Amino acid sequence: MTETFLGMPATAPAGVGNLRGDEPFPVAARRALADAQLRRNLRHATGTIRAKSAAVIGEVPDWPELRAAGRAIKSDTMARLPELLEQLEAAVTAAGGTVHWAADAVEANRIVTDLIRAAGADRVMKVKSMATQEIGLNEALEAAGITPVETDLAELIVQLGRDRPSHILVPAIHRNRAEIREVFLREMPGVDPALSDEPAALAAAARRHLRETFLSTRVAVSGANFAVAETGTLAVVESEGNGRMCLTLPETLITVMGIEKVVPSWDDLAVFLQLLPRASTGERMNPYTSMWTGVTPGDGPQAFHLVLLDNGRSAVLADEVGRQALHCIRCSACLNVCPVYERTGGHAYGSVYPGPIGAVLSPQLTGVEENASLPYASSLCGACFDACPVMIDIPSVLVHLRARHVAERRAAHRTPSAEAVAMAAAAYTMDHPRLYAAAQRAAGLGRLAGRALPPPLNGWTASRDVPAAPPQTFRQWWAERRSES
Amino acid sequence: MTSRDLVLARLRAALAAAPPTVPDRATAAYRRHGDLPPGDPELLDLLARRLTDYRAEVHRVAASAVADTVTGILAAAGASVVVVPPGLPADWRPGDIEVVVDDDLPAARLARLDAVVTAAAVAVAETGTIVLDAAADQGRRVISLLPDLHVCVVRPGQVVATVPEGVARLTPGRPLTWISGPSATSDIELNRVEGVHGPRRLHVVVTDR
């Protein structure tokens, strides 16, 4: 047990929210790999987005400088996060908004539930938001008798299909058009039974379905892509117009924002508004971006609440190597280029944050021991680092978290793991030349044993072949060479 | 201890344990300006191409022909009632159609109107973006959201090359809406499809002065 003291960095509590899977990655991944339809859908979608993104990034002459600027701004932000949050709070309050602080998911859910009840509503419309998925807000609202309506198309597909999100940007990426049509026909009241599976027809069906909700719902809940500390301005980046509807039409707007989303100054938006759409949807600019500062009399919601969420972020900030995971702007470029994600899909990661960024973020938010398989859910090929618009060195953080996992397990358990025993044996052997020579000869004989190792070492060979040992060791070759000359 | 104090104390403890190093922002000298000045004819061409790429329709007309152009767009779309913000220049108002001036119209009424005509605050050529800042000639955010057809009139001097120039021109405290083409989604197989909740048709009228 790790002791936590009041005021010391803390991980996200268990039993609430969606940061932990029910099973380790290898188990879930094996099942996902057996789903041929899933793999076809993912290959098609990620291939499409990679090509689009590469084309529009190629148009930008200063892309490397923009990435460096993105990293510098985020590093600067993390270095003075407490002060920037206080500055943001002051600016939002001065502009007529109310700021709430939530130490964890439980508190954030309670704050939002209380605000909705205080507004006298039993239904809220939602803009797609990773933070509210992370804390399990929908489940908490339903338990409190409040109906959350997801308005983003992909979120709607997931909600109607009683499915789970599998991608940061496109939660229904694992569904193709035919499957989406099936969900709509089954779950959307009053839908035209002759609905085709053309994407335009499916989008039109969602438009009809949600129109009345937008016009009649009095409270909306959103996330935020950016919050400017110096001005108190919030920004939501979107495509469909559901965001504009939720940010403009209701009487009360509640925004739940991870504390790492703050940026210091107004000009910083110029960097991220170039990086995000090109890395994310592969567009020069997404169709709609809304920015608001507190409350504007006569225009939009007249009550605005900002909920600042920690839920493990302080623990991430405490890790000198791992804290760069907080730089993430949720573009999903790393998912789209990842050979592991492309084959397993997002559900295998268990957390709402899948893919390479999820593999470094989720274990840090929960504590490595509670998402211990995720740092290993990578081949360390480095494609994610190359694709990241804010230059998060995901492979280095993965390696660092593997080391943390081993160290924490060693500290927690007296009995060493099979891996630790094997490594200790190898170290001893290599320290003793005669033993080492004997081991090498034995490895040569091992060629006859085939490509799998016996227990307890078969974990290594379950997904890998043992490389064939050469017929001769280096020492044997050297000895022969010298005797010949 | 309030949650505010708790979160701030946690963050300060996290930073104190391992003080961060911040890369020098000077190495990140991204473009603050494009090569062309605002309103340059080549920029207007670029804006038009980029808007067209995302299925917006662009009209390049003389400033004196805005009203006729708007009238033509609305007629071709079969619109019969159009809403305009209170500060829309009088000589931009379309003829031959019922014009409703927004006077805090309820959302349900706006949703039944066919079209909206607004000005813009800034346009960014490289990304094909127009930005509305809720000034009197653009109106409340909701009026450019609910009608299905949005006609936006842009003056050449409002057109800048890059996103940083656009950001620098805007006033942070105002409600801002950045619009790049009609409402769209990439949620089905990650391909862009136009026409979801926002206006499904966007016409941009670029004047010559």
PDB file of N, CA and C in Angstrom, chain B residues 79-168:
ATOM      1  N   ALA B  79     -35.170  30.115 -50.784  1.00  0.00           N
ATOM      2  CA  ALA B  79     -35.442  30.676 -49.463  1.00  0.00           C
ATOM      3  C   ALA B  79     -36.541  31.732 -49.565  1.00  0.00           C
ATOM      4  N   SER B  80     -37.424  31.757 -48.563  1.00  0.00           N
ATOM      5  CA  SER B  80     -38.475  32.775 -48.609  1.00  0.00           C
ATOM      6  C   SER B  80     -38.389  33.756 -47.442  1.00  0.00           C
ATOM      7  N   VAL B  81     -37.769  33.353 -46.315  1.00  0.00           N
ATOM      8  CA  VAL B  81     -37.581  34.277 -45.194  1.00  0.00           C
ATOM      9  C   VAL B  81     -36.118  34.235 -44.772  1.00  0.00           C
ATOM     10  N   VAL B  82     -35.509  35.415 -44.630  1.00  0.00           N
ATOM     11  CA  VAL B  82     -34.105  35.475 -44.241  1.00  0.00           C
ATOM     12  C   VAL B  82     -33.971  36.357 -43.009  1.00  0.00           C
ATOM     13  N   VAL B  83     -33.091  35.947 -42.073  1.00  0.00           N
ATOM     14  CA  VAL B  83     -32.842  36.758 -40.886  1.00  0.00           C
ATOM     15  C   VAL B  83     -31.512  37.492 -41.073  1.00  0.00           C
ATOM     16  N   VAL B  84     -31.468  38.745 -40.610  1.00  0.00           N
ATOM     17  CA  VAL B  84     -30.227  39.512 -40.670  1.00  0.00           C
ATOM     18  C   VAL B  84     -29.970  40.141 -39.299  1.00  0.00           C
ATOM     19  N   PRO B  85     -28.683  40.359 -38.959  1.00  0.00           N
ATOM     20  CA  PRO B  85     -28.377  41.038 -37.696  1.00  0.00           C
ATOM     21  C   PRO B  85     -28.750  42.511 -37.805  1.00  0.00           C
ATOM     22  N   PRO B  86     -28.998  43.163 -36.667  1.00  0.00           N
ATOM     23  CA  PRO B  86     -29.459  44.555 -36.698  1.00  0.00           C
ATOM     24  C   PRO B  86     -28.469  45.495 -37.387  1.00  0.00           C
ATOM     25  N   GLY B  87     -27.168  45.166 -37.339  1.00  0.00           N
ATOM     26  CA  GLY B  87     -26.175  46.082 -37.898  1.00  0.00           C
ATOM     27  C   GLY B  87     -25.725  45.748 -39.307  1.00  0.00           C
ATOM     28  N   LEU B  88     -26.451  44.867 -40.002  1.00  0.00           N
ATOM     29  CA  LEU B  88     -26.029  44.543 -41.372  1.00  0.00           C
ATOM     30  C   LEU B  88     -26.148  45.795 -42.235  1.00  0.00           C
ATOM     31  N   PRO B  89     -25.100  46.158 -43.001  1.00  0.00           N
ATOM     32  CA  PRO B  89     -25.184  47.367 -43.835  1.00  0.00           C
ATOM     33  C   PRO B  89     -26.448  47.350 -44.692  1.00  0.00           C
ATOM     34  N   ALA B  90     -27.130  48.488 -44.724  1.00  0.00           N
ATOM     35  CA  ALA B  90     -28.417  48.552 -45.416  1.00  0.00           C
ATOM     36  C   ALA B  90     -28.272  48.182 -46.889  1.00  0.00           C
ATOM     37  N   ASP B  91     -27.146  48.545 -47.495  1.00  0.00           N
ATOM     38  CA  ASP B  91     -27.014  48.265 -48.936  1.00  0.00           C
ATOM     39  C   ASP B  91     -26.607  46.814 -49.227  1.00  0.00           C
ATOM     40  N   TRP B  92     -26.513  45.975 -48.171  1.00  0.00           N
ATOM     41  CA  TRP B  92     -26.293  44.541 -48.400  1.00  0.00           C
ATOM     42  C   TRP B  92     -27.604  43.762 -48.327  1.00  0.00           C
ATOM     43  N   ARG B  93     -28.660  44.401 -47.877  1.00  0.00           N
ATOM     44  CA  ARG B  93     -29.906  43.666 -47.645  1.00  0.00           C
ATOM     45  C   ARG B  93     -30.520  43.170 -48.950  1.00  0.00           C
ATOM     46  N   PRO B  94     -30.873  41.896 -48.966  1.00  0.00           N
ATOM     47  CA  PRO B  94     -31.462  41.355 -50.196  1.00  0.00           C
ATOM     48  C   PRO B  94     -32.861  41.915 -50.448  1.00  0.00           C
ATOM     49  N   GLY B  95     -33.262  41.944 -51.717  1.00  0.00           N
ATOM     50  CA  GLY B  95     -34.617  42.350 -52.074  1.00  0.00           C
ATOM     51  C   GLY B  95     -35.442  41.127 -52.429  1.00  0.00           C
ATOM     52  N   ASP B  96     -36.685  41.325 -52.780  1.00  0.00           N
ATOM     53  CA  ASP B  96     -37.589  40.257 -53.248  1.00  0.00           C
ATOM     54  C   ASP B  96     -37.716  39.111 -52.268  1.00  0.00           C
ATOM     55  N   ILE B  97     -37.566  39.386 -50.980  1.00  0.00           N
ATOM     56  CA  ILE B  97     -37.661  38.317 -49.992  1.00  0.00           C
ATOM     57  C   ILE B  97     -38.026  38.954 -48.657  1.00  0.00           C
ATOM     58  N   GLU B  98     -38.700  38.182 -47.792  1.00  0.00           N
ATOM     59  CA  GLU B  98     -39.048  38.713 -46.480  1.00  0.00           C
ATOM     60  C   GLU B  98     -37.799  38.734 -45.599  1.00  0.00           C
ATOM     61  N   VAL B  99     -37.427  39.933 -45.124  1.00  0.00           N
ATOM     62  CA  VAL B  99     -36.236  40.078 -44.283  1.00  0.00           C
ATOM     63  C   VAL B  99     -36.671  40.319 -42.839  1.00  0.00           C
ATOM     64  N   VAL B 100     -36.179  39.457 -41.923  1.00  0.00           N
ATOM     65  CA  VAL B 100     -36.474  39.615 -40.501  1.00  0.00           C
ATOM     66  C   VAL B 100     -35.198  40.084 -39.811  1.00  0.00           C
ATOM     67  N   VAL B 101     -35.263  41.215 -39.124  1.00  0.00           N
ATOM     68  CA  VAL B 101     -34.103  41.683 -38.368  1.00  0.00           C
ATOM     69  C   VAL B 101     -34.128  41.016 -36.995  1.00  0.00           C
ATOM     70  N   ASP B 102     -33.002  40.410 -36.602  1.00  0.00           N
ATOM     71  CA  ASP B 102     -32.972  39.700 -35.314  1.00  0.00           C
ATOM     72  C   ASP B 102     -33.152  40.684 -34.171  1.00  0.00           C
ATOM     73  N   ASP B 103     -34.172  40.393 -33.362  1.00  0.00           N
ATOM     74  CA  ASP B 103     -34.461  41.229 -32.209  1.00  0.00           C
ATOM     75  C   ASP B 103     -34.716  40.255 -31.059  1.00  0.00           C
ATOM     76  N   ASP B 104     -33.670  39.533 -30.667  1.00  0.00           N
ATOM     77  CA  ASP B 104     -33.802  38.466 -29.676  1.00  0.00           C
ATOM     78  C   ASP B 104     -34.889  37.464 -30.060  1.00  0.00           C
ATOM     79  N   LEU B 105     -34.913  37.080 -31.307  1.00  0.00           N
ATOM     80  CA  LEU B 105     -35.904  36.095 -31.756  1.00  0.00           C
ATOM     81  C   LEU B 105     -35.676  34.779 -31.017  1.00  0.00           C
ATOM     82  N   PRO B 106     -36.768  34.105 -30.607  1.00  0.00           N
ATOM     83  CA  PRO B 106     -36.590  32.811 -29.942  1.00  0.00           C
ATOM     84  C   PRO B 106     -35.996  31.780 -30.909  1.00  0.00           C
ATOM     85  N   ALA B 107     -35.265  30.817 -30.325  1.00  0.00           N
ATOM     86  CA  ALA B 107     -34.582  29.809 -31.140  1.00  0.00           C
ATOM     87  C   ALA B 107     -35.555  29.058 -32.035  1.00  0.00           C
ATOM     88  N   ALA B 108     -36.724  28.739 -31.495  1.00  0.00           N
ATOM     89  CA  ALA B 108     -37.686  27.958 -32.277  1.00  0.00           C
ATOM     90  C   ALA B 108     -38.091  28.718 -33.551  1.00  0.00           C
ATOM     91  N   ARG B 109     -38.191  30.036 -33.448  1.00  0.00           N
ATOM     92  CA  ARG B 109     -38.535  30.841 -34.636  1.00  0.00           C
ATOM     93  C   ARG B 109     -37.361  30.858 -35.612  1.00  0.00           C
ATOM     94  N   LEU B 110     -36.142  31.069 -35.084  1.00  0.00           N
ATOM     95  CA  LEU B 110     -34.956  31.083 -35.953  1.00  0.00           C
ATOM     96  C   LEU B 110     -34.800  29.765 -36.704  1.00  0.00           C
ATOM     97  N   ALA B 111     -35.142  28.670 -36.028  1.00  0.00           N
ATOM     98  CA  ALA B 111     -34.970  27.355 -36.640  1.00  0.00           C
ATOM     99  C   ALA B 111     -35.896  27.172 -37.842  1.00  0.00           C
ATOM    100  N   ARG B 112     -36.977  27.985 -37.903  1.00  0.00           N
ATOM    101  CA  ARG B 112     -37.903  27.857 -39.035  1.00  0.00           C
ATOM    102  C   ARG B 112     -37.551  28.789 -40.184  1.00  0.00           C
ATOM    103  N   LEU B 113     -36.564  29.679 -39.968  1.00  0.00           N
ATOM    104  CA  LEU B 113     -36.178  30.595 -41.038  1.00  0.00           C
ATOM    105  C   LEU B 113     -35.226  29.888 -42.011  1.00  0.00           C
ATOM    106  N   ASP B 114     -35.286  30.324 -43.273  1.00  0.00           N
ATOM    107  CA  ASP B 114     -34.555  29.589 -44.310  1.00  0.00           C
ATOM    108  C   ASP B 114     -33.078  29.940 -44.370  1.00  0.00           C
ATOM    109  N   ALA B 115     -32.754  31.195 -44.065  1.00  0.00           N
ATOM    110  CA  ALA B 115     -31.383  31.634 -44.341  1.00  0.00           C
ATOM    111  C   ALA B 115     -31.000  32.779 -43.423  1.00  0.00           C
ATOM    112  N   VAL B 116     -29.696  33.061 -43.379  1.00  0.00           N
ATOM    113  CA  VAL B 116     -29.169  34.173 -42.595  1.00  0.00           C
ATOM    114  C   VAL B 116     -28.087  34.858 -43.432  1.00  0.00           C
ATOM    115  N   VAL B 117     -28.021  36.182 -43.336  1.00  0.00           N
ATOM    116  CA  VAL B 117     -26.947  36.932 -43.993  1.00  0.00           C
ATOM    117  C   VAL B 117     -26.180  37.684 -42.908  1.00  0.00           C
ATOM    118  N   THR B 118     -24.847  37.498 -42.873  1.00  0.00           N
ATOM    119  CA  THR B 118     -24.025  38.205 -41.888  1.00  0.00           C
ATOM    120  C   THR B 118     -22.775  38.769 -42.555  1.00  0.00           C
ATOM    121  N   ALA B 119     -22.117  39.673 -41.852  1.00  0.00           N
ATOM    122  CA  ALA B 119     -20.753  40.057 -42.193  1.00  0.00           C
ATOM    123  C   ALA B 119     -19.812  39.095 -41.466  1.00  0.00           C
ATOM    124  N   ALA B 120     -18.504  39.366 -41.525  1.00  0.00           N
ATOM    125  CA  ALA B 120     -17.513  38.579 -40.786  1.00  0.00           C
ATOM    126  C   ALA B 120     -16.562  39.541 -40.104  1.00  0.00           C
ATOM    127  N   ALA B 121     -15.737  39.015 -39.189  1.00  0.00           N
ATOM    128  CA  ALA B 121     -14.727  39.854 -38.532  1.00  0.00           C
ATOM    129  C   ALA B 121     -13.374  39.702 -39.212  1.00  0.00           C
ATOM    130  N   VAL B 122     -13.024  38.457 -39.517  1.00  0.00           N
ATOM    131  CA  VAL B 122     -11.718  38.127 -40.091  1.00  0.00           C
ATOM    132  C   VAL B 122     -11.909  36.906 -40.983  1.00  0.00           C
ATOM    133  N   ALA B 123     -11.079  36.785 -42.026  1.00  0.00           N
ATOM    134  CA  ALA B 123     -11.023  35.533 -42.777  1.00  0.00           C
ATOM    135  C   ALA B 123      -9.562  35.113 -42.903  1.00  0.00           C
ATOM    136  N   VAL B 124      -9.306  33.797 -42.795  1.00  0.00           N
ATOM    137  CA  VAL B 124      -7.947  33.261 -42.904  1.00  0.00           C
ATOM    138  C   VAL B 124      -7.848  32.481 -44.213  1.00  0.00           C
ATOM    139  N   ALA B 125      -7.013  32.989 -45.136  1.00  0.00           N
ATOM    140  CA  ALA B 125      -6.969  32.409 -46.478  1.00  0.00           C
ATOM    141  C   ALA B 125      -6.418  30.983 -46.480  1.00  0.00           C
ATOM    142  N   GLU B 126      -5.305  30.756 -45.769  1.00  0.00           N
ATOM    143  CA  GLU B 126      -4.638  29.453 -45.868  1.00  0.00           C
ATOM    144  C   GLU B 126      -5.520  28.303 -45.411  1.00  0.00           C
ATOM    145  N   THR B 127      -6.418  28.568 -44.479  1.00  0.00           N
ATOM    146  CA  THR B 127      -7.255  27.485 -43.963  1.00  0.00           C
ATOM    147  C   THR B 127      -8.691  27.553 -44.480  1.00  0.00           C
ATOM    148  N   GLY B 128      -9.034  28.586 -45.242  1.00  0.00           N
ATOM    149  CA  GLY B 128     -10.408  28.723 -45.726  1.00  0.00           C
ATOM    150  C   GLY B 128     -11.391  28.945 -44.595  1.00  0.00           C
ATOM    151  N   THR B 129     -11.058  29.879 -43.723  1.00  0.00           N
ATOM    152  CA  THR B 129     -11.847  30.090 -42.503  1.00  0.00           C
ATOM    153  C   THR B 129     -12.411  31.504 -42.449  1.00  0.00           C
ATOM    154  N   ILE B 130     -13.674  31.650 -42.045  1.00  0.00           N
ATOM    155  CA  ILE B 130     -14.207  32.966 -41.692  1.00  0.00           C
ATOM    156  C   ILE B 130     -14.493  32.960 -40.194  1.00  0.00           C
ATOM    157  N   VAL B 131     -14.268  34.090 -39.557  1.00  0.00           N
ATOM    158  CA  VAL B 131     -14.501  34.177 -38.117  1.00  0.00           C
ATOM    159  C   VAL B 131     -15.532  35.256 -37.844  1.00  0.00           C
ATOM    160  N   LEU B 132     -16.546  34.903 -37.061  1.00  0.00           N
ATOM    161  CA  LEU B 132     -17.588  35.848 -36.652  1.00  0.00           C
ATOM    162  C   LEU B 132     -17.346  36.236 -35.194  1.00  0.00           C
ATOM    163  N   ASP B 133     -17.489  37.526 -34.877  1.00  0.00           N
ATOM    164  CA  ASP B 133     -17.231  37.933 -33.493  1.00  0.00           C
ATOM    165  C   ASP B 133     -18.433  38.600 -32.838  1.00  0.00           C
ATOM    166  N   ALA B 134     -19.616  38.370 -33.384  1.00  0.00           N
ATOM    167  CA  ALA B 134     -20.863  38.837 -32.762  1.00  0.00           C
ATOM    168  C   ALA B 134     -20.986  40.361 -32.713  1.00  0.00           C
ATOM    169  N   ALA B 135     -20.248  41.043 -33.581  1.00  0.00           N
ATOM    170  CA  ALA B 135     -20.452  42.488 -33.706  1.00  0.00           C
ATOM    171  C   ALA B 135     -21.827  42.749 -34.336  1.00  0.00           C
ATOM    172  N   ALA B 136     -22.237  44.012 -34.378  1.00  0.00           N
ATOM    173  CA  ALA B 136     -23.603  44.335 -34.803  1.00  0.00           C
ATOM    174  C   ALA B 136     -23.911  43.866 -36.227  1.00  0.00           C
ATOM    175  N   ASP B 137     -22.893  43.806 -37.091  1.00  0.00           N
ATOM    176  CA  ASP B 137     -23.162  43.358 -38.468  1.00  0.00           C
ATOM    177  C   ASP B 137     -23.104  41.837 -38.601  1.00  0.00           C
ATOM    178  N   GLN B 138     -22.852  41.132 -37.466  1.00  0.00           N
ATOM    179  CA  GLN B 138     -22.823  39.658 -37.493  1.00  0.00           C
ATOM    180  C   GLN B 138     -23.884  39.048 -36.583  1.00  0.00           C
ATOM    181  N   GLY B 139     -24.192  39.752 -35.505  1.00  0.00           N
ATOM    182  CA  GLY B 139     -25.302  39.339 -34.656  1.00  0.00           C
ATOM    183  C   GLY B 139     -24.971  38.251 -33.664  1.00  0.00           C
ATOM    184  N   ARG B 140     -25.989  37.826 -32.938  1.00  0.00           N
ATOM    185  CA  ARG B 140     -25.837  36.769 -31.942  1.00  0.00           C
ATOM    186  C   ARG B 140     -25.388  35.477 -32.621  1.00  0.00           C
ATOM    187  N   ARG B 141     -24.669  34.647 -31.848  1.00  0.00           N
ATOM    188  CA  ARG B 141     -24.146  33.399 -32.426  1.00  0.00           C
ATOM    189  C   ARG B 141     -25.259  32.528 -33.008  1.00  0.00           C
ATOM    190  N   VAL B 142     -26.419  32.546 -32.350  1.00  0.00           N
ATOM    191  CA  VAL B 142     -27.470  31.604 -32.718  1.00  0.00           C
ATOM    192  C   VAL B 142     -28.053  31.885 -34.108  1.00  0.00           C
ATOM    193  N   ILE B 143     -27.988  33.142 -34.568  1.00  0.00           N
ATOM    194  CA  ILE B 143     -28.652  33.410 -35.857  1.00  0.00           C
ATOM    195  C   ILE B 143     -27.888  32.805 -37.030  1.00  0.00           C
ATOM    196  N   SER B 144     -26.560  32.610 -36.887  1.00  0.00           N
ATOM    197  CA  SER B 144     -25.810  31.974 -37.980  1.00  0.00           C
ATOM    198  C   SER B 144     -25.719  30.465 -37.783  1.00  0.00           C
ATOM    199  N   LEU B 145     -26.484  29.944 -36.828  1.00  0.00           N
ATOM    200  CA  LEU B 145     -26.413  28.521 -36.502  1.00  0.00           C
ATOM    201  C   LEU B 145     -27.663  27.752 -36.935  1.00  0.00           C
ATOM    202  N   LEU B 146     -28.840  28.333 -36.667  1.00  0.00           N
ATOM    203  CA  LEU B 146     -30.065  27.550 -36.876  1.00  0.00           C
ATOM    204  C   LEU B 146     -30.583  27.546 -38.315  1.00  0.00           C
ATOM    205  N   PRO B 147     -30.559  28.668 -39.035  1.00  0.00           N
ATOM    206  CA  PRO B 147     -31.020  28.585 -40.429  1.00  0.00           C
ATOM    207  C   PRO B 147     -30.088  27.693 -41.258  1.00  0.00           C
ATOM    208  N   ASP B 148     -30.631  27.016 -42.262  1.00  0.00           N
ATOM    209  CA  ASP B 148     -29.868  25.990 -42.976  1.00  0.00           C
ATOM    210  C   ASP B 148     -28.899  26.564 -44.007  1.00  0.00           C
ATOM    211  N   LEU B 149     -29.092  27.846 -44.358  1.00  0.00           N
ATOM    212  CA  LEU B 149     -28.216  28.486 -45.356  1.00  0.00           C
ATOM    213  C   LEU B 149     -27.606  29.741 -44.756  1.00  0.00           C
ATOM    214  N   HIS B 150     -26.284  29.809 -44.768  1.00  0.00           N
ATOM    215  CA  HIS B 150     -25.576  30.972 -44.230  1.00  0.00           C
ATOM    216  C   HIS B 150     -24.870  31.685 -45.376  1.00  0.00           C
ATOM    217  N   VAL B 151     -25.208  32.967 -45.582  1.00  0.00           N
ATOM    218  CA  VAL B 151     -24.500  33.786 -46.550  1.00  0.00           C
ATOM    219  C   VAL B 151     -23.648  34.774 -45.764  1.00  0.00           C
ATOM    220  N   CYS B 152     -22.338  34.747 -45.987  1.00  0.00           N
ATOM    221  CA  CYS B 152     -21.418  35.583 -45.224  1.00  0.00           C
ATOM    222  C   CYS B 152     -20.666  36.504 -46.183  1.00  0.00           C
ATOM    223  N   VAL B 153     -20.700  37.797 -45.890  1.00  0.00           N
ATOM    224  CA  VAL B 153     -20.061  38.773 -46.771  1.00  0.00           C
ATOM    225  C   VAL B 153     -18.725  39.193 -46.160  1.00  0.00           C
ATOM    226  N   VAL B 154     -17.654  39.061 -46.943  1.00  0.00           N
ATOM    227  CA  VAL B 154     -16.300  39.353 -46.461  1.00  0.00           C
ATOM    228  C   VAL B 154     -15.700  40.475 -47.296  1.00  0.00           C
ATOM    229  N   ARG B 155     -15.103  41.449 -46.608  1.00  0.00           N
ATOM    230  CA  ARG B 155     -14.411  42.539 -47.315  1.00  0.00           C
ATOM    231  C   ARG B 155     -12.941  42.173 -47.483  1.00  0.00           C
ATOM    232  N   PRO B 156     -12.295  42.631 -48.559  1.00  0.00           N
ATOM    233  CA  PRO B 156     -10.901  42.219 -48.816  1.00  0.00           C
ATOM    234  C   PRO B 156      -9.958  42.524 -47.653  1.00  0.00           C
ATOM    235  N   GLY B 157     -10.115  43.651 -47.010  1.00  0.00           N
ATOM    236  CA  GLY B 157      -9.212  44.032 -45.923  1.00  0.00           C
ATOM    237  C   GLY B 157      -9.306  43.117 -44.720  1.00  0.00           C
ATOM    238  N   GLN B 158     -10.346  42.286 -44.683  1.00  0.00           N
ATOM    239  CA  GLN B 158     -10.507  41.353 -43.559  1.00  0.00           C
ATOM    240  C   GLN B 158      -9.774  40.034 -43.792  1.00  0.00           C
ATOM    241  N   VAL B 159      -9.240  39.854 -44.997  1.00  0.00           N
ATOM    242  CA  VAL B 159      -8.652  38.560 -45.346  1.00  0.00           C
ATOM    243  C   VAL B 159      -7.153  38.562 -45.056  1.00  0.00           C
ATOM    244  N   VAL B 160      -6.712  37.729 -44.096  1.00  0.00           N
ATOM    245  CA  VAL B 160      -5.295  37.593 -43.779  1.00  0.00           C
ATOM    246  C   VAL B 160      -4.820  36.229 -44.250  1.00  0.00           C
ATOM    247  N   ALA B 161      -3.491  36.057 -44.298  1.00  0.00           N
ATOM    248  CA  ALA B 161      -2.945  34.803 -44.824  1.00  0.00           C
ATOM    249  C   ALA B 161      -3.022  33.680 -43.805  1.00  0.00           C
ATOM    250  N   THR B 162      -2.581  33.949 -42.574  1.00  0.00           N
ATOM    251  CA  THR B 162      -2.300  32.851 -41.632  1.00  0.00           C
ATOM    252  C   THR B 162      -3.194  32.890 -40.390  1.00  0.00           C
ATOM    253  N   VAL B 163      -3.220  31.755 -39.715  1.00  0.00           N
ATOM    254  CA  VAL B 163      -3.961  31.650 -38.454  1.00  0.00           C
ATOM    255  C   VAL B 163      -3.418  32.639 -37.404  1.00  0.00           C
ATOM    256  N   PRO B 164      -2.078  32.756 -37.229  1.00  0.00           N
ATOM    257  CA  PRO B 164      -1.598  33.726 -36.224  1.00  0.00           C
ATOM    258  C   PRO B 164      -2.065  35.158 -36.500  1.00  0.00           C
ATOM    259  N   GLU B 165      -2.113  35.557 -37.781  1.00  0.00           N
ATOM    260  CA  GLU B 165      -2.622  36.896 -38.083  1.00  0.00           C
ATOM    261  C   GLU B 165      -4.095  37.019 -37.709  1.00  0.00           C
ATOM    262  N   GLY B 166      -4.851  35.951 -37.966  1.00  0.00           N
ATOM    263  CA  GLY B 166      -6.270  35.971 -37.615  1.00  0.00           C
ATOM    264  C   GLY B 166      -6.472  36.083 -36.115  1.00  0.00           C
ATOM    265  N   VAL B 167      -5.721  35.263 -35.355  1.00  0.00           N
ATOM    266  CA  VAL B 167      -5.839  35.282 -33.893  1.00  0.00           C
ATOM    267  C   VAL B 167      -5.487  36.670 -33.359  1.00  0.00           C
ATOM    268  N   ALA B 168      -4.437  37.276 -33.918  1.00  0.00           N
ATOM    269  CA  ALA B 168      -3.979  38.583 -33.430  1.00  0.00           C
ATOM    270  C   ALA B 168      -5.031  39.668 -33.667  1.00  0.00           C
TER     271      ALA B 168
END
